[in-house]
N, CA, C and O atoms as a Tinker XYZ file with bonds, in Angstrom:
   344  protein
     1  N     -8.210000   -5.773000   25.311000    73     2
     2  CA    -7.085000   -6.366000   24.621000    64     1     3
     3  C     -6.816000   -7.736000   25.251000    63     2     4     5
     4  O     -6.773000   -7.903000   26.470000    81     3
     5  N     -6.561000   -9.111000   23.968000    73     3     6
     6  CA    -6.174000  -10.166000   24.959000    64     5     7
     7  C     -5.161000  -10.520000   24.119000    63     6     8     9
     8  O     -5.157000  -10.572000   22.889000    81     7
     9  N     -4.007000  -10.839000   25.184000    73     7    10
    10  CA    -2.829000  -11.502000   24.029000    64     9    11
    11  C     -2.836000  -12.937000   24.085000    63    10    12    13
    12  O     -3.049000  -13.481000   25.169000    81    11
    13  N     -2.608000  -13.682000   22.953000    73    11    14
    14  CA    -2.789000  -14.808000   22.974000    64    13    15
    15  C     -1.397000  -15.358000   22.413000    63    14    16    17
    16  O     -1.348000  -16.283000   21.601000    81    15
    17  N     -0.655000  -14.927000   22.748000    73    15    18
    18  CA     1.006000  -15.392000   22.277000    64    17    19
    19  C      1.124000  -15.099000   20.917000    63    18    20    21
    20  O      0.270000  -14.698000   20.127000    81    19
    21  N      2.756000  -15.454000   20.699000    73    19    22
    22  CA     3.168000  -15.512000   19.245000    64    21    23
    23  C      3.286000  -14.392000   18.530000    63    22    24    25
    24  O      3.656000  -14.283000   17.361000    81    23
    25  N      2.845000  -13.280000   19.540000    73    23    26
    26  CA     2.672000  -12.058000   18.443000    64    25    27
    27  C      1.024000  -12.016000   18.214000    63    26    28    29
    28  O      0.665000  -10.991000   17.634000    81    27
    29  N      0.448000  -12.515000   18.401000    73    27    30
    30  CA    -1.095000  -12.444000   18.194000    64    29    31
    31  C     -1.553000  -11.678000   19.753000    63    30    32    33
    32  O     -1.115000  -11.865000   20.889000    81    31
    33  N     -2.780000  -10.618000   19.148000    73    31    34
    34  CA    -3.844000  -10.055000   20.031000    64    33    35
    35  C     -5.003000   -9.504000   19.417000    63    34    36    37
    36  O     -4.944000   -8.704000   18.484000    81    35
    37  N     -6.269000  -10.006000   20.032000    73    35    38
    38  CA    -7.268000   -9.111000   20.199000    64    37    39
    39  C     -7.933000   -8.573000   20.515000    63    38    40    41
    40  O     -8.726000   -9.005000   21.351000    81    39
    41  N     -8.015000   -7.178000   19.986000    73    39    42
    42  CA    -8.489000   -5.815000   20.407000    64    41    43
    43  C     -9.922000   -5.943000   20.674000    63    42    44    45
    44  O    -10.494000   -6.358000   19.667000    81    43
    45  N    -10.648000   -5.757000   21.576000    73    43    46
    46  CA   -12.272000   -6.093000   21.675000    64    45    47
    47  C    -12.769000   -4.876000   21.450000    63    46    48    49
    48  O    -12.266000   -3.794000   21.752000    81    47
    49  N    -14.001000   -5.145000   20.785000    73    47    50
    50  CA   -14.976000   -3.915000   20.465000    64    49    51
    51  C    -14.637000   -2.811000   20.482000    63    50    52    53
    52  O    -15.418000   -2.033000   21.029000    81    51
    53  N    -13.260000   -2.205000   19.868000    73    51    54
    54  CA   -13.119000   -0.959000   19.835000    64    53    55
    55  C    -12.779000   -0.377000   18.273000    63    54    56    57
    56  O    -12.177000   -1.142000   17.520000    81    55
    57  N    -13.067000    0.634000   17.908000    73    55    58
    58  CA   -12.691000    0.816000   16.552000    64    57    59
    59  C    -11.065000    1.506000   16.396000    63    58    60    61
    60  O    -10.976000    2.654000   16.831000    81    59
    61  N    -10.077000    1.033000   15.944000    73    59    62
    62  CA    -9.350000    1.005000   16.241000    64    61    63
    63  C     -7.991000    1.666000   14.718000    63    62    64    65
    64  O     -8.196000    1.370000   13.541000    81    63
    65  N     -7.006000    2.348000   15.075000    73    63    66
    66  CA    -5.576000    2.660000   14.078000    64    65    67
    67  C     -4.904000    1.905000   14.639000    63    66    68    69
    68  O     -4.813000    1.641000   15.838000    81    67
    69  N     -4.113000    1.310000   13.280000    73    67    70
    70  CA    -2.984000    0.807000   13.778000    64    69    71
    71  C     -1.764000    1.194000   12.153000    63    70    72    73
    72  O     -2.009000    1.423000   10.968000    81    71
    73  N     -0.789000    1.114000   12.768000    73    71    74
    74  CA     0.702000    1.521000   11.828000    64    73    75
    75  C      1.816000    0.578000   11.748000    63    74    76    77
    76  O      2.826000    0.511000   12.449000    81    75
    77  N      1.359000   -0.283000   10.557000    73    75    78
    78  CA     2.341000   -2.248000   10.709000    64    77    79
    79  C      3.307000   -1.291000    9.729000    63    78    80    81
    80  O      3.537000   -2.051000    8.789000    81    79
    81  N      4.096000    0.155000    9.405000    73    79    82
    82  CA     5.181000    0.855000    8.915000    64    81    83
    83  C      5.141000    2.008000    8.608000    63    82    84    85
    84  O      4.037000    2.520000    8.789000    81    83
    85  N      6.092000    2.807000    8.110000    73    83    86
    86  CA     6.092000    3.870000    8.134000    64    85    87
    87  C      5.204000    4.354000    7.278000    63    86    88    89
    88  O      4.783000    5.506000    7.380000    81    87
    89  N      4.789000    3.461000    6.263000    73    87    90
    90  CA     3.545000    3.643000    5.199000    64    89    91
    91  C      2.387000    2.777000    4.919000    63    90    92    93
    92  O      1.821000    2.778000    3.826000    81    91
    93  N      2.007000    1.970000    6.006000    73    91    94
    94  CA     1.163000    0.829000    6.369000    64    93    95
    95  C      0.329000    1.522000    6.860000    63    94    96    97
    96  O      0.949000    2.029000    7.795000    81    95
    97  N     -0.931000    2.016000    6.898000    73    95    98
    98  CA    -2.212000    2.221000    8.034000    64    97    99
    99  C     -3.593000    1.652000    8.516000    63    98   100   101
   100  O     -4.410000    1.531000    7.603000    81    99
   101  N     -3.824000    1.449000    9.192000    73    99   102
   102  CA    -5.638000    0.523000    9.323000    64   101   103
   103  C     -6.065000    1.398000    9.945000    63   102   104   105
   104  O     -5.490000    1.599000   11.014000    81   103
   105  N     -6.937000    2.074000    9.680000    73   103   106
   106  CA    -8.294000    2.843000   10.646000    64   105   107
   107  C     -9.488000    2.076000   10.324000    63   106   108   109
   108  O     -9.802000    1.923000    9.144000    81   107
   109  N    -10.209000    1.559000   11.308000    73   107   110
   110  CA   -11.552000    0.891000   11.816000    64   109   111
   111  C    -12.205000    1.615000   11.802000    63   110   112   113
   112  O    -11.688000    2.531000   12.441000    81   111
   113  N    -13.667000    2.065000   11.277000    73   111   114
   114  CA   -14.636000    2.973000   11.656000    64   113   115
   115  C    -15.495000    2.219000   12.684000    63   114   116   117
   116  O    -16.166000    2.769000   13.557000    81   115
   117  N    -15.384000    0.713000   12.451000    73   115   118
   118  CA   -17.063000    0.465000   13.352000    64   117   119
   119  C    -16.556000   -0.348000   14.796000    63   118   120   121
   120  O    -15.370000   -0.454000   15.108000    81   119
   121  N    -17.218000   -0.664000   15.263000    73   119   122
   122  CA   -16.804000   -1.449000   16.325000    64   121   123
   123  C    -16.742000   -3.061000   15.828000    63   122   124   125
   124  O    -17.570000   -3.724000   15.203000    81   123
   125  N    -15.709000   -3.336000   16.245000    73   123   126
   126  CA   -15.530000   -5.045000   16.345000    64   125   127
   127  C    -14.191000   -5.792000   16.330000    63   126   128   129
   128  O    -13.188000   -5.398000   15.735000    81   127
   129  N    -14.267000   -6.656000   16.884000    73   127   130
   130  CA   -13.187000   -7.600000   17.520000    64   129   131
   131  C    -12.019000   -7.459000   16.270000    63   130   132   133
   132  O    -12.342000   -7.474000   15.082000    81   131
   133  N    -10.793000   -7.338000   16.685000    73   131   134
   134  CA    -9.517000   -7.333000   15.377000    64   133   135
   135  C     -8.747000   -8.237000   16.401000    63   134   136   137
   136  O     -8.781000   -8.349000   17.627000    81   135
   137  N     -7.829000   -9.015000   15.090000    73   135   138
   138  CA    -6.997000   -9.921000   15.325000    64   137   139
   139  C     -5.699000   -9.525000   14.899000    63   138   140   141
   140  O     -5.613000   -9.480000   13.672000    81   139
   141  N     -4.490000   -9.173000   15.616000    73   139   142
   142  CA    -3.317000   -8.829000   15.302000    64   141   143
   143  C     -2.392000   -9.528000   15.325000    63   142   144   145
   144  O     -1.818000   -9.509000   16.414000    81   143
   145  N     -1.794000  -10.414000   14.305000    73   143   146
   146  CA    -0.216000  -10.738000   14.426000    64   145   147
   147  C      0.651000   -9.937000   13.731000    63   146   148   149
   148  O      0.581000   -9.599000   12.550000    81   147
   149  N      1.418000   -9.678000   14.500000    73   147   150
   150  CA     2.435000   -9.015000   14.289000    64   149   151
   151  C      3.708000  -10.045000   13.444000    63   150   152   153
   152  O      4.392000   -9.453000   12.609000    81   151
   153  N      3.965000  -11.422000   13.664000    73   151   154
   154  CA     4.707000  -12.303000   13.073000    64   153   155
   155  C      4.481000  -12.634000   11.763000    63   154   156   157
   156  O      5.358000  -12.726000   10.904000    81   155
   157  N      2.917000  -12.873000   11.555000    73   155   158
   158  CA     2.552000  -13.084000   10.000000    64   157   159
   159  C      2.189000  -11.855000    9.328000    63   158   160   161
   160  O      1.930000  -11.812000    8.126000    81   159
   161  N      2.161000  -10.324000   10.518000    73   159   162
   162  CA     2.195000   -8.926000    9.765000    64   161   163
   163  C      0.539000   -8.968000    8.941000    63   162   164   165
   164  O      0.318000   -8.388000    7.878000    81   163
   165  N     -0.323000   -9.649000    9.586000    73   163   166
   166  CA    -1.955000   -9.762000    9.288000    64   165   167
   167  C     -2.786000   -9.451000   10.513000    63   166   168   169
   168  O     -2.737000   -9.601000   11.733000    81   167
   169  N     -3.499000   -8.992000    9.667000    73   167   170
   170  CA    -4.888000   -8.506000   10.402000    64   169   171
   171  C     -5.942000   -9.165000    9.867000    63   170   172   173
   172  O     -6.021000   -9.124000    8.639000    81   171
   173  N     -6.905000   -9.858000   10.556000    73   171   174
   174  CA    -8.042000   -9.836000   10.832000    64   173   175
   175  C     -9.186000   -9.537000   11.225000    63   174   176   177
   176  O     -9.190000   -9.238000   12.419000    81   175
   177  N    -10.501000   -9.470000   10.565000    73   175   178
   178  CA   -11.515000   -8.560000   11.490000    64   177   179
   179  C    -12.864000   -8.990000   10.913000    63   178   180   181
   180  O    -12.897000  -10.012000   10.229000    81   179
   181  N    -13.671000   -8.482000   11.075000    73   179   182
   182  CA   -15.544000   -8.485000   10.443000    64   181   183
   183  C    -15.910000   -7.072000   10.055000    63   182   184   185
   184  O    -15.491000   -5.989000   10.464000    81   183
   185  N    -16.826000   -7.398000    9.133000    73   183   186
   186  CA   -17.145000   -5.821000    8.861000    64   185   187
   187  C    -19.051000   -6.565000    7.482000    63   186   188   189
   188  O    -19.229000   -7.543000    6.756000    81   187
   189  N    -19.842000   -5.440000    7.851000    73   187   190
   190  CA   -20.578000   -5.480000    6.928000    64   189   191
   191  C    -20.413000   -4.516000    6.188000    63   190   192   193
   192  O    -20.792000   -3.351000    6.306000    81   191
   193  N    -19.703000   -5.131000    5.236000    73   191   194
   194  CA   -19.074000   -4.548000    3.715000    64   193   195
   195  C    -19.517000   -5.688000    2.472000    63   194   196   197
   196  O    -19.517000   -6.861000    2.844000    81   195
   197  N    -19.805000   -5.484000    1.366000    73   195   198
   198  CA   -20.229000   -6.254000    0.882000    64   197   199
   199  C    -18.791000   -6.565000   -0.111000    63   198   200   201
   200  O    -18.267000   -5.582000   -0.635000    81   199
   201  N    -18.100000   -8.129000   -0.380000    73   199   202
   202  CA   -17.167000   -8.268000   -0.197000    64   201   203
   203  C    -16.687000   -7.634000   -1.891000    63   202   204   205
   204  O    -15.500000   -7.341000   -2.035000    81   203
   205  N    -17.308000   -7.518000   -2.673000    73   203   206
   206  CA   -17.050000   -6.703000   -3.962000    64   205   207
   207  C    -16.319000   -5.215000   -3.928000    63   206   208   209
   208  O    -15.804000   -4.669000   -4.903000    81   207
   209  N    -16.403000   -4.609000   -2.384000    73   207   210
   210  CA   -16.191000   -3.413000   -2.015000    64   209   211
   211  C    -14.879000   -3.281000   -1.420000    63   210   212   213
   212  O    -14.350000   -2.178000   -1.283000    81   211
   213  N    -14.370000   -4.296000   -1.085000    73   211   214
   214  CA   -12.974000   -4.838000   -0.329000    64   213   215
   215  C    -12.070000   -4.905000   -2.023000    63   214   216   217
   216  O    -11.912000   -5.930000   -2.686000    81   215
   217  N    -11.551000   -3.381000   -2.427000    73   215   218
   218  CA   -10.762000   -3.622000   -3.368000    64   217   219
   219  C     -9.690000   -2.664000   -3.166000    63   218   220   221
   220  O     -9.845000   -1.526000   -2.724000    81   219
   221  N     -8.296000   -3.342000   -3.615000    73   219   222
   222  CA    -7.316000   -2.516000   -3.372000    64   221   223
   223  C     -6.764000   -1.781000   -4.379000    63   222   224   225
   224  O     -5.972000   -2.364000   -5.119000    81   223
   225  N     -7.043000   -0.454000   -4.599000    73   223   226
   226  CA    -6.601000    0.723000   -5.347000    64   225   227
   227  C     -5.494000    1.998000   -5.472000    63   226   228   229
   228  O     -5.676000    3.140000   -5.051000    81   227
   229  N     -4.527000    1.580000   -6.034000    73   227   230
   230  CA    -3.536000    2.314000   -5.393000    64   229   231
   231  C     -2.680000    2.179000   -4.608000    63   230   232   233
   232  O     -1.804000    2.982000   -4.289000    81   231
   233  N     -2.911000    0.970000   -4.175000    73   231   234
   234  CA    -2.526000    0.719000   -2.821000    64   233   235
   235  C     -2.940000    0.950000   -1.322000    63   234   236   237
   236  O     -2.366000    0.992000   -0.234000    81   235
   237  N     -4.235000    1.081000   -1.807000    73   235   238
   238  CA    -5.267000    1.780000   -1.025000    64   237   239
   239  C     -6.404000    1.099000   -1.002000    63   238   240   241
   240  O     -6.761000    0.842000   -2.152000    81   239
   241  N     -7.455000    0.512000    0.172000    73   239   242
   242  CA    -8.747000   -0.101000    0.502000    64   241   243
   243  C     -9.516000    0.881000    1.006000    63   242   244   245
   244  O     -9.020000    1.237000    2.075000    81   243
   245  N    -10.627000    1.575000    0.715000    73   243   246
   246  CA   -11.615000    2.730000    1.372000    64   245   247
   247  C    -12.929000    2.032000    1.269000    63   246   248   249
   248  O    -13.540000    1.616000    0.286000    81   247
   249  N    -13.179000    2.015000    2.438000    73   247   250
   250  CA   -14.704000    1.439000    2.733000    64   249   251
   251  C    -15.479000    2.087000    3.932000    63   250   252   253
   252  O    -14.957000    2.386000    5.006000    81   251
   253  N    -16.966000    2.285000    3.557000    73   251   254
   254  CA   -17.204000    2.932000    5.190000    64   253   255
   255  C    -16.765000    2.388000    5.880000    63   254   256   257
   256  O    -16.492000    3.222000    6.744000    81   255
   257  N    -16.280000    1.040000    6.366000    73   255   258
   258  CA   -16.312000    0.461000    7.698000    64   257   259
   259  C    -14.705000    0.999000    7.717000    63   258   260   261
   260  O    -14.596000    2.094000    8.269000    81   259
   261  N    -13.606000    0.498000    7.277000    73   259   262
   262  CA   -12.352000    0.595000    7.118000    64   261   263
   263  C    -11.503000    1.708000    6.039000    63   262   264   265
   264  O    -11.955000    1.646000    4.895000    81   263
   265  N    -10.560000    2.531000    6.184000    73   263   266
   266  CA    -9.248000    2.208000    5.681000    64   265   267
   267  C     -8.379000    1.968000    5.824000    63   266   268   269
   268  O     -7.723000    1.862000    6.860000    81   267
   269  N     -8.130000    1.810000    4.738000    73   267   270
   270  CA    -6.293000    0.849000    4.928000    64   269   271
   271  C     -5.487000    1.962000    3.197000    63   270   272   273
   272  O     -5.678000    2.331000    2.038000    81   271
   273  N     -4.699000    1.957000    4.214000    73   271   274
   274  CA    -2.922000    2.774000    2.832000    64   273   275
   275  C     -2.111000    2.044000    2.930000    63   274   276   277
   276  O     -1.999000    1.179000    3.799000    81   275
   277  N     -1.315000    2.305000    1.933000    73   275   278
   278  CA     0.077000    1.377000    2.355000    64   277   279
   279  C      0.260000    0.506000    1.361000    63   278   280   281
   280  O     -0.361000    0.317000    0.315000    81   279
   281  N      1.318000   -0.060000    1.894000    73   279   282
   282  CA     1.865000   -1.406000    0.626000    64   281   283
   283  C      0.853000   -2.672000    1.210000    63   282   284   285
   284  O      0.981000   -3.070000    2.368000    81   283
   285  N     -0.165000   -3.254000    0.275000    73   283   286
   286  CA    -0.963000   -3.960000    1.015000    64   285   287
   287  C     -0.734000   -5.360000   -0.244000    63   286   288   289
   288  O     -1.034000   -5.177000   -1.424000    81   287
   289  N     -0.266000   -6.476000    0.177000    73   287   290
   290  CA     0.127000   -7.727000   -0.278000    64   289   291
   291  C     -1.093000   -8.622000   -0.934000    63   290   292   293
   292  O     -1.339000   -9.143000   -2.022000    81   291
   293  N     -1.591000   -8.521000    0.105000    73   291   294
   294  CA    -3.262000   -9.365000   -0.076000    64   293   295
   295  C     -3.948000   -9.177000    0.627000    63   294   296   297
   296  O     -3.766000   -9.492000    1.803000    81   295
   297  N     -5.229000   -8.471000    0.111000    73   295   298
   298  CA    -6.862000   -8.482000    1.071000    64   297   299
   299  C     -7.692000   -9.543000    0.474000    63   298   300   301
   300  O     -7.940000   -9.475000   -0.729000    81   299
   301  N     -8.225000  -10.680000    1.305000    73   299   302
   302  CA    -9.366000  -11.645000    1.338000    64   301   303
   303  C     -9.899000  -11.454000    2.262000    63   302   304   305
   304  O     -9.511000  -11.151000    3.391000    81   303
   305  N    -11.384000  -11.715000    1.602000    73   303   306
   306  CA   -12.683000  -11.677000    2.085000    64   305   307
   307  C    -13.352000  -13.206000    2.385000    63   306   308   309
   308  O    -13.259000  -13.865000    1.350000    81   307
   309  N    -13.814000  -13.759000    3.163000    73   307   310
   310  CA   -14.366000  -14.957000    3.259000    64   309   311
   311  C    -15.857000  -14.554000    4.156000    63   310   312   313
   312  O    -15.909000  -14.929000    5.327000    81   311
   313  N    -16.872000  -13.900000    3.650000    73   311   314
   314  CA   -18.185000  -13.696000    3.850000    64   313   315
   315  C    -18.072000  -12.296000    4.024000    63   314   316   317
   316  O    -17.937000  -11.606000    3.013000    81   315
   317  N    -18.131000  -11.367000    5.971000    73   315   318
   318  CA   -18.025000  -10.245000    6.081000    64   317   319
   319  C    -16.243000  -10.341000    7.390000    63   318   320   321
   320  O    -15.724000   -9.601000    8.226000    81   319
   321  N    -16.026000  -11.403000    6.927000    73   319   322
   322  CA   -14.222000  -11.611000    7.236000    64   321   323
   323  C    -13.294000  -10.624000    6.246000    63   322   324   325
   324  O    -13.524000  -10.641000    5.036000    81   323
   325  N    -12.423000   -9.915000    6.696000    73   323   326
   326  CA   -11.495000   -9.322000    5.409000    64   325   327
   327  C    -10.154000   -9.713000    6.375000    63   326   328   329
   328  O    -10.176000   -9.315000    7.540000    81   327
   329  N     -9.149000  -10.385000    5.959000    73   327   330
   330  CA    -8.145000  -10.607000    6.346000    64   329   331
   331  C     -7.176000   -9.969000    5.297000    63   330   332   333
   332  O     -7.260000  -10.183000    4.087000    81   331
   333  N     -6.083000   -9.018000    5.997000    73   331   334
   334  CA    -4.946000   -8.287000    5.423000    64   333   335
   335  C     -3.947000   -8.608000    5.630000    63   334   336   337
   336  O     -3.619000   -8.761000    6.807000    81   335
   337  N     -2.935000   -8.875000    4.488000    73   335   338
   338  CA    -1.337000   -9.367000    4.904000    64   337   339
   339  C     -0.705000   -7.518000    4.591000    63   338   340   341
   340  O     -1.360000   -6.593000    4.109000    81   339
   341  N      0.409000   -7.506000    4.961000    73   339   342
   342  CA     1.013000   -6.250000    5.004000    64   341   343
   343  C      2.179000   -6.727000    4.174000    63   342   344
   344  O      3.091000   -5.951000    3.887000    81   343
């Protein structure tokens, strides 16, 4: 874990849950670096997912690498980047 102020940290190589509310969830299946602010309530991360597969259903993202539940605002993809606002 490195904190880098502001509400920002990241988690190194671990696959990782996290709970941004009482109905918000991220489970990581694979290993790799996540970026947490807590101020802008986004996550960042990498994943080889092919970015057509990064879709939110229900309110819901299911991918081998990741899920995510919850009230989810916006998921973008910029290659094998998926950045989540909550």
């Amino acid at each position: 874990m490195t904190p880098l102020g502001n509400g920002r940290t990241i988690y190194n190589l671990v696959p990782i849950s996290a709970a941004f509310s009482t109905t918000s969830n991220l489970s990581i299946h694979v290993v790799t670096p996540v970026l947490v602010d807590t101020v802008k309530r986004e996550g960042i991360f990498g994943v080889d997912v092919p970015a057509n597969a990064i879709v939110a259903v229900k309110g819901a993202v299911n991918t081998d690498a990741f899920v995510l539940t919850g009230s989810v605002k916006e998921v973008a993809t910029n290659g094998n980047q998926v950045s989540i606002v909550l």
